[in-house]
Structure formats: C-alpha cells, structure tokens
XYZ file of C-alpha atoms in Angstrom:
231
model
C -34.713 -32.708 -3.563
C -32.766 -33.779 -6.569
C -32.697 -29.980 -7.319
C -31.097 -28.827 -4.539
C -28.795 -31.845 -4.818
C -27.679 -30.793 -8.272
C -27.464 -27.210 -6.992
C -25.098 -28.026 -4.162
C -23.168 -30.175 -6.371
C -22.459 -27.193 -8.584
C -21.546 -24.947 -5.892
C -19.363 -27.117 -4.438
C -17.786 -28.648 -7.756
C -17.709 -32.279 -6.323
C -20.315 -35.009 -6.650
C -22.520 -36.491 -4.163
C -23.974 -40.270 -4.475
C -26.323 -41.538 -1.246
C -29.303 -44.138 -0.753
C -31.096 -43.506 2.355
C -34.047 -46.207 3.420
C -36.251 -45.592 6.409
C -36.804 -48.849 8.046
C -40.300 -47.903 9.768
C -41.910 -46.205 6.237
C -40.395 -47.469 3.603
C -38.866 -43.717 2.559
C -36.051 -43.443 0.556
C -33.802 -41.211 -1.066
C -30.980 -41.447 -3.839
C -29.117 -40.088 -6.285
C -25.946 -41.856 -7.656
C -26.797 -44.858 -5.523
C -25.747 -47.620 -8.094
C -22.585 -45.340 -9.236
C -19.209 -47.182 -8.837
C -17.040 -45.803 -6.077
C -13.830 -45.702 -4.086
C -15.366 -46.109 -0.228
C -12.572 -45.386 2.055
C -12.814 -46.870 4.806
C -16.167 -47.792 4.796
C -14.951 -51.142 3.085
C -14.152 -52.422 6.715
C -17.750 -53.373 6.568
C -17.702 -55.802 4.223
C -14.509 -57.534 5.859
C -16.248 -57.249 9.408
C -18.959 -59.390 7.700
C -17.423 -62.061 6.381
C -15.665 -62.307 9.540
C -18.499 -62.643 11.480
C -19.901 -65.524 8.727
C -16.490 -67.453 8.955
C -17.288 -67.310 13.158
C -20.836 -68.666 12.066
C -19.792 -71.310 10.199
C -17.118 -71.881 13.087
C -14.355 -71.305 10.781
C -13.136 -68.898 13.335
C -13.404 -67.722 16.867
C -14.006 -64.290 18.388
C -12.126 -65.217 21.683
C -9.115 -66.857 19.549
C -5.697 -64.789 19.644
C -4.412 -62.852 16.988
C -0.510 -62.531 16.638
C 0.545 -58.784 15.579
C 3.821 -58.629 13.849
C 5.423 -55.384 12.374
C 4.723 -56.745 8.939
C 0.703 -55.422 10.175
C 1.852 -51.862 10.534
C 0.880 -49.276 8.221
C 0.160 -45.717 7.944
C -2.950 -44.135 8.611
C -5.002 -44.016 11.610
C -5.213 -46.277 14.611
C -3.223 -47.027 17.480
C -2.089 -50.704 16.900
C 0.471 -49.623 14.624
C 2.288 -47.729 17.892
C 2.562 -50.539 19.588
C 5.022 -53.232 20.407
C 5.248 -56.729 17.848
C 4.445 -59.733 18.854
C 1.580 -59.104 20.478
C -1.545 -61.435 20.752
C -5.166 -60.210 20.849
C -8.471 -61.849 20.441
C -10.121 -61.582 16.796
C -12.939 -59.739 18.566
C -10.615 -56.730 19.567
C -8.875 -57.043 16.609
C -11.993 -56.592 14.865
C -13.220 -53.530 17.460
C -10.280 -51.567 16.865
C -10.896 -51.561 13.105
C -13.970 -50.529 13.681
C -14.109 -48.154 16.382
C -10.943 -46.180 15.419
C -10.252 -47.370 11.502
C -7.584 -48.735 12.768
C -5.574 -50.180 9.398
C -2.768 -51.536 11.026
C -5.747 -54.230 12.708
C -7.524 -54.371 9.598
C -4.174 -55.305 7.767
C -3.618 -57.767 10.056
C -7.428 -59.577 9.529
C -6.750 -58.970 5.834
C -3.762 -61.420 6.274
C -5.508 -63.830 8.546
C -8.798 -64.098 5.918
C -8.009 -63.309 2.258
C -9.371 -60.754 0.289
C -10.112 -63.791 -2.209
C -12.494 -65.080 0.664
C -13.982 -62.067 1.417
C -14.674 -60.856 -2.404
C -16.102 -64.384 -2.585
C -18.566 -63.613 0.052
C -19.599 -60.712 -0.944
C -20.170 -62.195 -4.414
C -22.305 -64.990 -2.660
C -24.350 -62.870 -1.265
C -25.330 -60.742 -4.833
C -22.900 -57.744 -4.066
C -21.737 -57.056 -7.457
C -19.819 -54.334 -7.180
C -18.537 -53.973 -3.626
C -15.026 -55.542 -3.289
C -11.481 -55.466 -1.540
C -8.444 -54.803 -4.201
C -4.998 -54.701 -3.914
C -3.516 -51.855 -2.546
C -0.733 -50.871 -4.961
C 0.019 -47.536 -4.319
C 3.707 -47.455 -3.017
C 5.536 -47.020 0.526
C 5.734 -42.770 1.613
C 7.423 -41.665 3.872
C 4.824 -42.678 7.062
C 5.316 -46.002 5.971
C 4.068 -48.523 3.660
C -0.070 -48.228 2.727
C -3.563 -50.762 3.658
C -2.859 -53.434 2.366
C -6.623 -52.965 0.606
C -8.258 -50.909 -1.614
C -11.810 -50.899 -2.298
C -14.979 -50.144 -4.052
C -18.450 -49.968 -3.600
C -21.713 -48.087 -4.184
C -24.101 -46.433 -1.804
C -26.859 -48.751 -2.459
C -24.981 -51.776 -1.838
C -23.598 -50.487 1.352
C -27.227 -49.516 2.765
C -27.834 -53.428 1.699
C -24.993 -54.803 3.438
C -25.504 -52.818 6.322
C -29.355 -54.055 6.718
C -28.075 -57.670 6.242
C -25.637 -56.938 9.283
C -28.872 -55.506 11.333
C -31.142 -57.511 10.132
C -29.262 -60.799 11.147
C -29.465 -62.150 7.350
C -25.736 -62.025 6.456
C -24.457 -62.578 10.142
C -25.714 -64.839 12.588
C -28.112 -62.809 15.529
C -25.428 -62.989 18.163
C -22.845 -61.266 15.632
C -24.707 -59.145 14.555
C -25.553 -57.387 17.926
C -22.460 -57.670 18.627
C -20.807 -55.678 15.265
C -23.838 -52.995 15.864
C -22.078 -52.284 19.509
C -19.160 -51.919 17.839
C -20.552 -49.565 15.098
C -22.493 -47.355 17.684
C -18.324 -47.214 19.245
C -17.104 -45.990 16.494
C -15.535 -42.573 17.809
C -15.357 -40.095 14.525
C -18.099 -38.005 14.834
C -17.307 -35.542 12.007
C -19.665 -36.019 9.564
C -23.281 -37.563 9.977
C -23.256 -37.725 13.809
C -22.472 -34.354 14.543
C -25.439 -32.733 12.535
C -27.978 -35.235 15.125
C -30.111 -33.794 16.979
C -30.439 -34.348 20.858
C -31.530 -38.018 21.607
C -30.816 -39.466 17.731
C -28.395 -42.891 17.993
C -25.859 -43.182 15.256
C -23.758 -46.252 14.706
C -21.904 -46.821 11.823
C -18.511 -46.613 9.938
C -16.796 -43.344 8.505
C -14.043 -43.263 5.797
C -12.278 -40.662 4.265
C -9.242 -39.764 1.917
C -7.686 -37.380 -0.519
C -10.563 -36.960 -2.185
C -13.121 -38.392 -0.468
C -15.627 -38.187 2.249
C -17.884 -41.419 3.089
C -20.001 -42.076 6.182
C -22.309 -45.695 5.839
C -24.752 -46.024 9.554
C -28.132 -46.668 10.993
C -29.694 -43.494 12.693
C -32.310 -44.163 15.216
C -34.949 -41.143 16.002
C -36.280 -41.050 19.747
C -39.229 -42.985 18.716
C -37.395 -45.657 17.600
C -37.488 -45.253 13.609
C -34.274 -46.166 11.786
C -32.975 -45.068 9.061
C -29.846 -46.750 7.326
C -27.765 -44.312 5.329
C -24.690 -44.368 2.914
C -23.317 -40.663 1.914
C-alpha cells in the first residue's frame, strides 16, 4: 500500500496524507496522518461542533434566529451570499447551509455569532492539538472580500473529530444525529462519493482550493460496516 502511495505521489507530483479507520474491524490505513495541513473547507467541522456543544450546554438554540447582514457576504460558494440583508434564519439552517453547500457567507456569519477564540478553545479542550480556525488575512479580489477563517488540521484529527460527532462523545446524541443528516446532505459529490459503489452511504464534508483537494466522511457498506475517512 504505502508503495503504491509513494508511486502515485511521484506521478502525480503532489502529496497525499489520509487516516482511514474501519469502525466494525478495527482496519486502518495512513500515511501523513499527523502532518500539519491547510483543510479547506473541511474546517466547518470543527465549528459545526462546537456549535452543537454551545446548544448542549444551552448556550444556544437551534430554533433561535440568525440576523444576515451584508457584512456576512463573501466570495466563494453558497447561495446566502445572493440573497437579500436583513434576513433572519434559525441557527439550524444557518448551520445546514454551511454544511450542505459550503456555504461561507453562513459560515461567516456563525463565525461572528461564536468566536473563533471559543471554538479554538474547544477544540483545545477536547485534545485537538493541531486543528484550529485562523484569521483569514488574505485581502478583498475582485468577487469580494474572503472567509473570514482560515484553517488547519491533520487527517488523523479529523477522522477523531468526526467519530466524536458519530459517536455522540463531543456532541450531545440528539445533535449528533442531527449534524450526520446534515453531512449525508451535503451535495458535492466529486470526490469520495462518486467512486461508491451501488448501495454504499456517504456523509461527510468536502473542501477544496487552489491547491488543495480534501474530503473528511463516514462510508457505510450494505452490511452496515463504517468506515470514517479523511483524504
């Protein structure tokens, strides 16, 4: 395996990191796992978690209404950013349409409403030592201004964060069903999902940019096995 890895690697000129863990074995597969890493948008994970703790620890409310304001837009994909100011919607759609379509203009907008103080601080509460939000500080283009995050990450820590979402450890039970609906939603099927075979689930959360690709989900086989994957 770590042959052909190094092989592809060489033909293609770019590097590969993953950590794969089948829940029903015990199988797993890595190589860069515990390299440091830009994660595109993959990072929404972590901020979907700690919003789903702070609605735990009834710091916050999925049915309570968020106010969009044109400060929120920015470039990149999505549809909120289209769409009139001033509108209002609940912190659970707010929350679906970052995760379903990446939408940053809704993830700026939880950004402002949370912190990425508070969220780093979660994440650093819960042993994730390199996975954090940064400050975006690239500058405004021509599309508009930029996320208002950056990020970073490894593939082993997002396989762990993602088992803490599905396992109900990080998240209360009722949050954590409902983030995995939104995860199987997620619409961009480009990478791991459109290699499954007949009958396979996926759920999970693509990113990509200039010079990355990134794709963090739990794949379910007909039989039921899952396995939880960050490429």
């Amino acid at each position: 395996m770590k042959r052909t890895v190094a092989a592809l690697e060489a033909e293609l000129g770019i590097p590969l990191a993953y950590h794969a863990l089948n829940r029903a074995t015990g199988w797993t597969a890595s190589h860069r796992a515990d390299e440091v890493t830009a994660s595109a948008s993959t990072y929404k994970l972590a901020l979907l978690l700690h919003v789903a703790r702070e609605v735990g620890a009834g710091q916050a409310d999925w049915a309570a209404p968020l106010h969009f304001g044109d400060r929120h837009r920015s470039w990149g994909t999505g549809i909120l950013g289209q769409l009139s100011a001033d509108l209002r919607l609940p912190l659970r759609d707010v929350c679906r349409l970052m995760t379903v379509l990446s939408d940053n203009s809704a993830t700026d907008l939880l950004v402002e409403t949370f912190g990425l103080e508070a969220v780093n601080r979660t994440l650093s509460d819960l042993g994730f030592r390199h996975t954090r939000l940064l400050p975006q500080d690239a500058p405004p283009g021509p599309h508009g201004r930029p996320p208002l995050a950056a990020r970073q990450t490894t593939p082993a820590e997002m396989v762990r964060l993602l088992i803490g979402i599905q396992d109900a450890t990080f998240v209360p039970s009722s949050s954590a069903d409902l983030l995995l609906e939104m995860l199987a939603a997620q619409q961009d099927h480009t990478m791991i999902a459109r290699r499954l075979p007949t009958g396979w689930h996926y759920a999970g959360k693509t990113g990509s940019n200039a010079d990355l690709r990134a794709d963090v989900e739990v794949v379910t086989a007909p039989n039921g096995d899952r396995t939880v994957l960050a490429l």
